C-alpha positions as a printed Julia matrix, in Angstrom:
500×3 Matrix{Float64}:
  -1.19   -0.86   34.74
   1.67    1.87   33.21
   1.96    3.85   30.13
   5.61    4.5    28.9
   5.98    6.13   25.38
   9.03    5.09   22.85
  10.03    7.89   20.61
  12.39    6.15   18.23
  14.3     9.26   15.99
  15.5     7.88   12.66
  17.52    9.16    9.94
  14.36    9.11    8.04
  11.6     8.77   10.09
  10.5     9.58   13.9
   7.46    7.48   15.72
   5.98    7.9    19.32
   4.25    4.74   20.49
   2.73    4.12   23.25
   2.37    0.66   25.97
   0.55   -0.11   28.3
   0.82   -2.88   30.24
   1.32   -4.75   33.17
   5.03   -5.89   33.87
   5.68   -9.29   32.97
   2.07  -10.25   32.2
   0.76   -8.48   29.15
   0.97   -5.42   26.89
  -0.66   -3.91   24.37
   0.21   -0.7    21.65
  -2.72    2.04   22.67
  -1.0     5.28   20.65
   1.51    6.23   18.36
   2.21    9.06   16.09
   4.62    9.15   13.24
   6.62   12.21   11.63
   9.03   12.15    8.62
  12.07   14.13    9.49
  14.56   13.73    7.63
  16.28   14.41    9.68
  19.71   12.64    8.0
  19.22   14.34    4.6
  22.44   15.58    3.34
  24.67   14.24    5.84
  26.2    11.97    2.97
  28.03   15.14    1.71
  29.34   17.21    4.72
  28.87   14.46    7.67
  26.47   17.48    9.11
  22.74   17.51    9.81
  21.41   19.81    8.08
  19.8    22.85   10.35
  16.54   22.14    7.78
  16.54   18.2     8.99
  17.33   19.15   12.62
  14.37   21.71   13.03
  12.2    19.11   11.16
  13.48   16.56   14.3
  12.81   19.67   16.48
   8.99   20.11   15.5
   8.62   16.26   15.65
   9.89   15.88   19.16
   8.26   19.22   20.16
   5.02   17.56   19.21
   5.51   14.51   21.37
   6.28   16.52   24.62
   3.13   18.2    24.06
   1.0    14.91   23.31
   2.64   13.61   26.53
   2.06   16.5    29.09
  -1.41   16.18   27.12
  -2.16   13.17   27.59
  -0.2    13.18   31.37
   2.32   10.51   30.05
   3.78    8.95   33.49
   7.33    8.32   31.37
   8.96    8.81   27.62
  12.42    7.18   26.49
  13.7     9.05   23.38
  15.87    7.42   21.21
  18.08    8.92   18.17
  20.39    6.3    15.76
  22.81    6.67   13.21
  21.71   10.45   11.61
  23.21   12.0    15.47
  25.24    9.74   16.25
  27.43    9.79   13.05
  26.66   14.1    12.44
  30.12   16.51   13.6
  27.38   18.28   14.78
  25.43   15.4    16.91
  26.47   16.66   20.39
  25.2    20.24   19.09
  21.63   18.37   17.73
  21.38   16.74   21.19
  22.27   19.72   23.48
  19.02   21.65   21.87
  16.95   19.02   21.53
  17.88   18.43   25.5
  16.74   21.82   26.05
  13.18   21.15   24.85
  13.08   19.06   28.33
  13.56   15.71   27.04
  16.39   13.21   27.53
  17.6    12.0    24.26
  19.77    9.35   24.82
  22.02    8.0    21.15
  22.44    4.76   20.53
  25.68    3.42   19.39
  25.33    0.99   16.55
  25.99   -2.31   18.88
  22.77   -0.65   21.28
  20.77   -0.25   18.11
  21.52   -3.87   16.95
  20.9    -5.25   20.45
  18.02   -3.52   20.54
  16.85   -4.94   17.26
  17.47   -8.2    17.91
  15.82   -8.78   21.38
  12.85   -7.21   19.45
  13.11  -10.66   16.83
  13.87  -12.78   19.98
  10.27  -11.47   21.16
   8.19  -11.98   18.23
   9.56  -15.07   16.01
   9.83  -18.5    17.01
  13.48  -18.58   16.4
  16.56  -19.8    18.4
  19.2   -18.84   15.62
  18.81  -15.94   12.61
  20.71  -13.17   11.19
  18.75   -9.61   12.11
  18.84   -6.71    9.59
  17.9    -3.65   10.17
  18.26   -0.88    7.55
  17.14    2.41    8.56
  17.99    5.77    6.23
  21.8     6.56    7.15
  22.83    3.05    8.49
  22.22   -0.72    7.96
  22.88   -2.85   11.28
  23.24   -6.78   10.63
  23.6    -8.72   13.72
  23.76  -12.27   14.57
  20.97  -13.38   17.28
  22.57  -16.83   19.12
  20.35  -18.7    21.48
  18.07  -15.94   21.19
  20.24  -12.94   22.21
  22.91  -10.65   20.69
  25.98  -12.59   20.0
  27.75   -9.94   17.23
  26.93   -7.29   14.73
  28.13   -4.27   13.01
  26.61   -0.85   12.1
  27.42   -0.01    7.8
  26.85    3.14    6.52
  24.05    1.79    4.09
  21.03    3.62    5.39
  18.44    3.73    2.21
  18.7     8.48    2.67
  22.64    8.38    2.24
  23.1     5.57   -0.54
  20.27    7.69   -2.16
  21.84   10.93   -2.38
  25.71    9.09   -2.59
  24.43    7.01   -5.99
  20.89    7.59   -7.46
  20.88   10.38   -8.76
  18.66   10.21  -11.82
  15.15   10.01  -12.04
  14.54    6.97  -12.74
  18.36    5.21  -11.64
  20.69    4.68  -14.34
  22.08    1.61  -14.86
  25.96    2.2   -14.43
  24.8     4.25  -10.62
  22.41    1.24   -9.45
  26.03   -0.94   -9.88
  27.69    1.27   -8.3
  25.89    1.23   -5.29
  25.71   -2.77   -5.38
  29.31   -2.76   -5.47
  29.8    -0.59   -2.49
  27.24   -2.65   -0.68
  29.66   -5.84   -1.26
  32.69   -3.95   -0.29
  30.97   -2.67    2.93
  29.42   -5.93    4.0
  32.05   -7.98    2.54
  33.29  -10.35    5.23
  29.62  -10.27    6.79
  28.1   -11.67    3.56
  30.68  -14.23    3.61
  29.56  -15.1     7.25
  25.79  -15.43    6.14
  27.04  -17.97    3.28
  29.19  -19.95    5.67
  26.27  -20.31    8.23
  22.83  -19.89    6.19
  20.04  -19.26    8.61
  16.94  -17.44    8.53
  17.2   -13.84    7.94
  14.87  -11.26    9.49
  14.53   -7.83    8.21
  12.94   -4.6    10.42
  12.43   -1.12    9.31
   9.64    1.29    7.24
  12.5     0.12    3.85
  11.47   -4.09    4.56
   7.92   -3.96    5.45
   7.3    -1.19    2.73
   8.57   -3.76    0.06
   6.93   -6.94    1.54
   4.04   -4.61    1.38
   4.14   -3.98   -2.58
   4.59   -7.73   -3.23
   1.52   -8.21   -1.17
  -0.61   -6.04   -3.44
   0.52   -7.35   -6.44
   0.27  -10.84   -5.18
  -3.51  -10.28   -3.67
  -2.2   -11.78   -0.78
  -4.62  -12.6     1.59
  -3.73  -10.78    5.2
  -3.34   -7.85    6.15
  -0.34   -8.6     7.84
   3.43   -7.85    7.15
   5.16   -9.09   10.73
   5.74  -12.55    9.98
   5.79  -12.41    6.0
   8.33  -14.41    3.76
   9.3   -12.13    1.23
  10.98  -14.58   -1.62
  14.51  -13.22   -3.34
  12.56  -13.39   -6.67
   9.73  -11.03   -5.2
  11.56   -8.88   -4.39
  13.57   -9.08   -7.6
  10.26   -8.79  -10.01
   9.84   -6.04   -7.97
  12.53   -4.2    -8.22
  12.92   -4.46  -11.87
   9.9    -2.95  -11.39
  11.45    0.07  -10.1
  14.11    0.77  -11.46
  11.85    1.45  -14.59
   9.71    3.98  -12.78
   9.73    7.93  -11.94
   9.37    9.1    -8.43
   6.0    10.61   -9.98
   4.82    7.28  -10.66
   6.41    5.22   -7.47
   4.92    8.02   -5.33
   1.81    6.21   -6.46
   2.17    2.5    -5.65
   0.07    0.81   -3.46
   1.67   -0.7    -0.57
   4.06    2.46   -0.51
   4.49    5.21    2.17
   5.24    8.14   -0.78
   7.5     9.83    1.51
   9.49    6.58    0.64
   9.28    6.4    -2.59
  11.77    8.43   -3.45
  14.17    6.19   -1.03
  12.71    3.06   -1.61
  15.12    1.67   -4.67
  18.42    1.71   -2.84
  16.95    0.23   -0.09
  15.61   -2.27   -1.89
  19.14   -2.63   -3.9
  20.68   -3.33   -0.7
  18.56   -5.95    0.5
  18.67   -7.68   -2.98
  22.1    -7.76   -3.12
  23.07   -9.5     0.31
  20.61  -11.95   -0.3
  21.45  -12.61   -3.84
  25.6   -12.74   -2.38
  24.61  -14.44    0.84
  22.72  -17.25   -1.04
  19.42  -16.78    0.39
  16.45  -16.95   -1.14
  14.16  -14.71    0.73
  14.15  -12.97    4.54
  11.49  -12.9     7.02
  10.06   -9.56    7.8
   9.54   -8.18   11.56
   6.88   -5.7    11.99
   8.72   -5.03   15.38
  12.02   -2.92   15.85
  14.24   -0.76   17.76
  10.81    0.77   19.81
   9.74   -2.25   20.24
  13.32   -3.99   21.61
  13.46   -0.89   24.02
  10.16   -1.65   25.72
  10.62   -5.42   26.21
  13.4    -3.6    28.28
  11.16   -2.29   30.56
   8.03   -4.99   30.29
  10.08   -7.82   31.42
  13.17   -8.42   33.21
  16.3    -9.07   32.73
  17.42  -10.33   30.06
  14.25   -9.11   28.11
  13.3   -12.57   26.78
  10.25  -14.06   26.94
   9.45  -17.84   27.96
   7.19  -18.56   25.15
   6.97  -16.32   22.47
   3.5   -17.88   21.09
   2.24  -18.78   24.05
   2.48  -15.35   25.64
   1.23  -14.01   22.35
  -2.16  -15.99   22.15
  -2.37  -15.06   25.78
  -1.74  -11.33   25.55
  -4.39  -11.67   22.93
  -6.62  -13.42   25.4
  -6.63  -10.6    27.78
  -7.57   -7.86   26.83
 -11.01   -9.49   25.94
 -13.64  -10.02   28.76
 -14.74  -13.48   28.79
 -16.01  -16.45   30.81
 -12.95  -17.97   32.29
 -14.61  -21.03   33.97
 -16.19  -21.52   30.89
 -13.1   -21.31   28.31
 -10.54  -23.46   30.69
 -13.55  -26.1    30.96
 -13.97  -26.2    27.28
  -9.89  -26.6    26.69
 -10.02  -29.63   29.01
 -12.49  -31.11   27.22
 -10.79  -30.73   23.8
  -8.03  -32.2    25.17
  -9.22  -35.17   26.79
 -11.68  -35.63   23.19
  -8.23  -35.08   20.89
  -6.13  -37.93   22.76
  -8.65  -39.88   23.1
  -9.48  -39.72   19.17
  -6.52  -40.11   18.78
  -5.95  -43.41   16.65
  -8.56  -41.71   13.95
  -7.0   -38.37   12.9
  -2.86  -39.08   13.96
  -2.53  -35.48   14.8
   0.71  -34.52   17.18
   1.82  -31.84   19.37
   1.87  -29.01   16.65
  -2.15  -30.06   16.23
  -2.69  -30.66   20.15
  -0.98  -27.06   20.67
  -3.39  -25.24   17.61
  -6.65  -26.95   18.98
  -5.97  -25.48   22.76
  -5.07  -21.97   21.47
  -8.72  -21.56   19.19
 -10.35  -23.48   22.98
  -9.1   -19.99   24.64
  -9.56  -17.84   22.07
 -12.78  -19.3    20.79
 -15.06  -16.72   22.43
 -13.35  -13.16   22.54
 -16.14  -11.91   19.67
 -18.27  -12.28   22.49
 -16.45   -9.02   23.92
 -18.43   -7.73   20.43
 -21.51   -8.83   20.4
 -23.06  -12.43   21.2
 -24.65  -12.34   17.56
 -22.03  -13.63   15.06
 -19.61  -13.59   17.92
 -18.09  -16.08   15.79
 -17.67  -13.99   13.07
 -16.25  -11.03   16.08
 -13.71  -13.79   16.91
 -12.57  -14.59   13.92
 -11.75  -10.67   12.83
  -9.74  -10.19   16.2
  -7.16  -13.1    15.75
  -6.86  -11.98   12.38
  -6.68   -7.77   12.91
  -3.18   -7.97   13.75
   0.07  -10.45   13.86
   0.46  -13.27   16.66
   3.95  -12.72   16.74
   5.28  -16.48   17.27
   2.9   -17.49   14.92
   3.12  -18.38   10.7
   0.39  -16.77    8.24
  -0.24  -20.34    8.2
  -0.74  -20.92   11.64
  -2.66  -18.13   12.5
  -5.34  -18.86    9.71
  -5.92  -22.09   10.85
  -6.18  -20.4    14.26
  -8.35  -17.96   12.82
 -10.73  -20.6    10.93
 -11.25  -22.33   14.46
 -12.8   -19.86   16.07
 -15.26  -18.5    13.26
 -16.44  -21.78   12.78
 -16.36  -23.19   16.4
 -20.21  -23.08   16.32
 -21.65  -23.28   13.29
 -21.24  -22.92    9.69
 -18.77  -25.34    7.28
 -15.16  -25.4     7.59
 -13.87  -24.17    4.85
 -10.1   -22.51    4.6
 -11.77  -19.46    1.71
 -10.01  -17.08    1.14
  -7.03  -18.3     3.32
  -6.21  -20.7     1.19
  -3.03  -19.57   -0.59
  -1.03  -19.45    3.25
  -2.41  -22.85    3.9
  -0.82  -26.75    2.97
  -1.66  -29.87    1.58
  -4.11  -31.6     3.99
  -4.99  -28.07    6.14
  -8.64  -28.18    4.62
  -8.87  -31.74    6.88
  -7.06  -30.47   10.07
  -9.6   -28.21   10.11
 -12.4   -30.05    9.46
 -11.15  -32.39   11.85
  -9.72  -30.11   14.58
 -13.07  -27.72   14.13
 -14.96  -31.31   15.04
 -12.87  -31.37   18.61
 -13.56  -27.83   19.47
 -17.11  -27.64   18.71
 -17.78  -30.89   20.1
 -16.31  -29.21   23.58
 -17.97  -25.84   23.47
 -21.33  -28.18   23.18
 -20.46  -29.9    25.99
 -20.45  -26.79   28.29
 -23.52  -26.04   26.01
 -24.77  -24.32   30.02
 -21.7   -23.47   30.36
 -22.06  -24.45   34.37
 -19.7   -26.88   34.26
 -21.96  -30.23   34.43
 -19.99  -32.16   32.18
 -16.88  -32.99   34.15
 -14.9   -35.41   31.53
 -15.57  -37.86   28.46
 -15.17  -41.28   28.01
 -14.69  -42.61   24.57
 -14.84  -45.47   22.6
 -13.45  -46.34   19.31
 -15.97  -49.24   18.3
 -15.72  -50.48   14.73
 -17.83  -47.35   12.65
 -19.22  -45.99   15.56
 -16.84  -43.87   18.46
 -18.96  -43.61   21.84
 -18.96  -40.25   23.52
 -20.02  -41.0    27.84
 -20.69  -38.66   29.34
 -19.09  -37.82   32.88
 -22.38  -36.34   35.09
 -24.12  -36.02   38.11
 -26.88  -36.0    36.88
 -27.51  -36.34   33.11
 -26.95  -33.92   31.25
 -29.89  -33.11   28.79
 -28.86  -29.94   26.94
 -24.97  -30.5    26.66
 -26.37  -34.46   25.54
 -28.8   -33.15   23.15
 -27.15  -30.05   21.55
 -23.53  -32.76   20.92
 -25.85  -34.97   19.59
 -26.59  -32.92   16.82
 -22.76  -32.45   15.85
 -22.79  -36.49   14.26
 -23.04  -34.59   11.34
 -20.04  -32.94   11.32
 -17.99  -35.78   13.41
 -19.21  -38.07   10.19
 -17.15  -35.81    7.95
 -13.88  -35.15    9.75
 -13.7   -38.82   10.74
 -15.63  -41.18    8.67
 -17.75  -42.54   12.07
 -21.02  -42.13   13.23
 -21.25  -40.41   16.91
 -23.46  -42.02   19.5
 -23.7   -39.56   22.81
 -24.43  -41.58   25.91
 -24.6   -40.37   29.8
 -22.4   -41.74   32.11
 -23.42  -42.11   35.64
């Protein structure tokens, strides 16, 4: 296992993240330090980094360097973005930063865009997309083609920069807002034409869009505390902005979901996104919880072209790898689930999407055992839902969490996740739970006594023949107790028998 620290020194904030990883196999975030540095403050006026901004950045870098030394961090990569790149005194800042013993790399606009695309390619199940990264000093809009960076450009549209240039009043005046929007349209005219001509999904990253999404979620009582993979409707963003435009800064600082050190710049960033969505003819965007830092990490984690072959599959396995489990039992439950799902196909009519979801639930069904045996189904749901699973939609993740929750007991109900689900998902949950629970109890002794099943569909009955060398009393008894759930799911009586 290796550890690496990555510092993203942005125009507004700076963040150190630390990953523990085994190259190409699995990883996890183990630490993070965030500092508000406002390195780009004042840059819009004279194109120079202010002494105050540089001192805040140096203070953050000293903190990171001390942390790295104290924790004996093997490697730390530091990248700086638009403020250090665009300022006339950027070279001076770089020289002074390197005097701290840190090898700071200033990313070009294209490098920044490439890392953003790499983050999206490894955290969304998308082949083609527009990728937008809006920071404090600039914004990048890139085209992802076949999961790789195709082209892109940086624009002087950062939230700090635009606030300083246009939004002088508190709250902003109508004329100031109109001037800002005209500037965005002028700078991005050609890019927005391309977006209109090729209306692909737009994935947005950075603190601005994450905070906008969190505020909308708070307003709508969204049932998940997850931002990555969240679909932000244009109408919801527009409604939020209308509220923000009427509020003075003092009120914005108190809003749920908004970091107080972003309250003064959130309006400018929101106006950029509103303009892009309107002019691009898009009805919303996908929010990414990953960005440049993660792009830099993926470059270290996997060989060129630094792409995970299956984002969703890797993410589920990566979650599984974090918790100690009985691997043999898990493998046998997965095998039985596949057999049952396919044999019961005439009754449920589901396809590859449901089979994959069931297999993922079988893989993760016992991760809660790493917390405690008692209520391990509840602990498992918490672990599944505790962080976004890249490559999954929030609906898919909710169904996965519910399957893990109900794999051993209880009546499957959608509960708090109802607003995330589609028509038919309650029935889908019931039927997949019945299969998963049967597979779990056919492995009740965890000894692999049931090698397989023979399923006979006989009118109003389903005969389940257990293939075993000796009569598996425990498995027959425990599986038989699931007859009521099976009848609710499939409308058939369940008969469990031993097949010699």
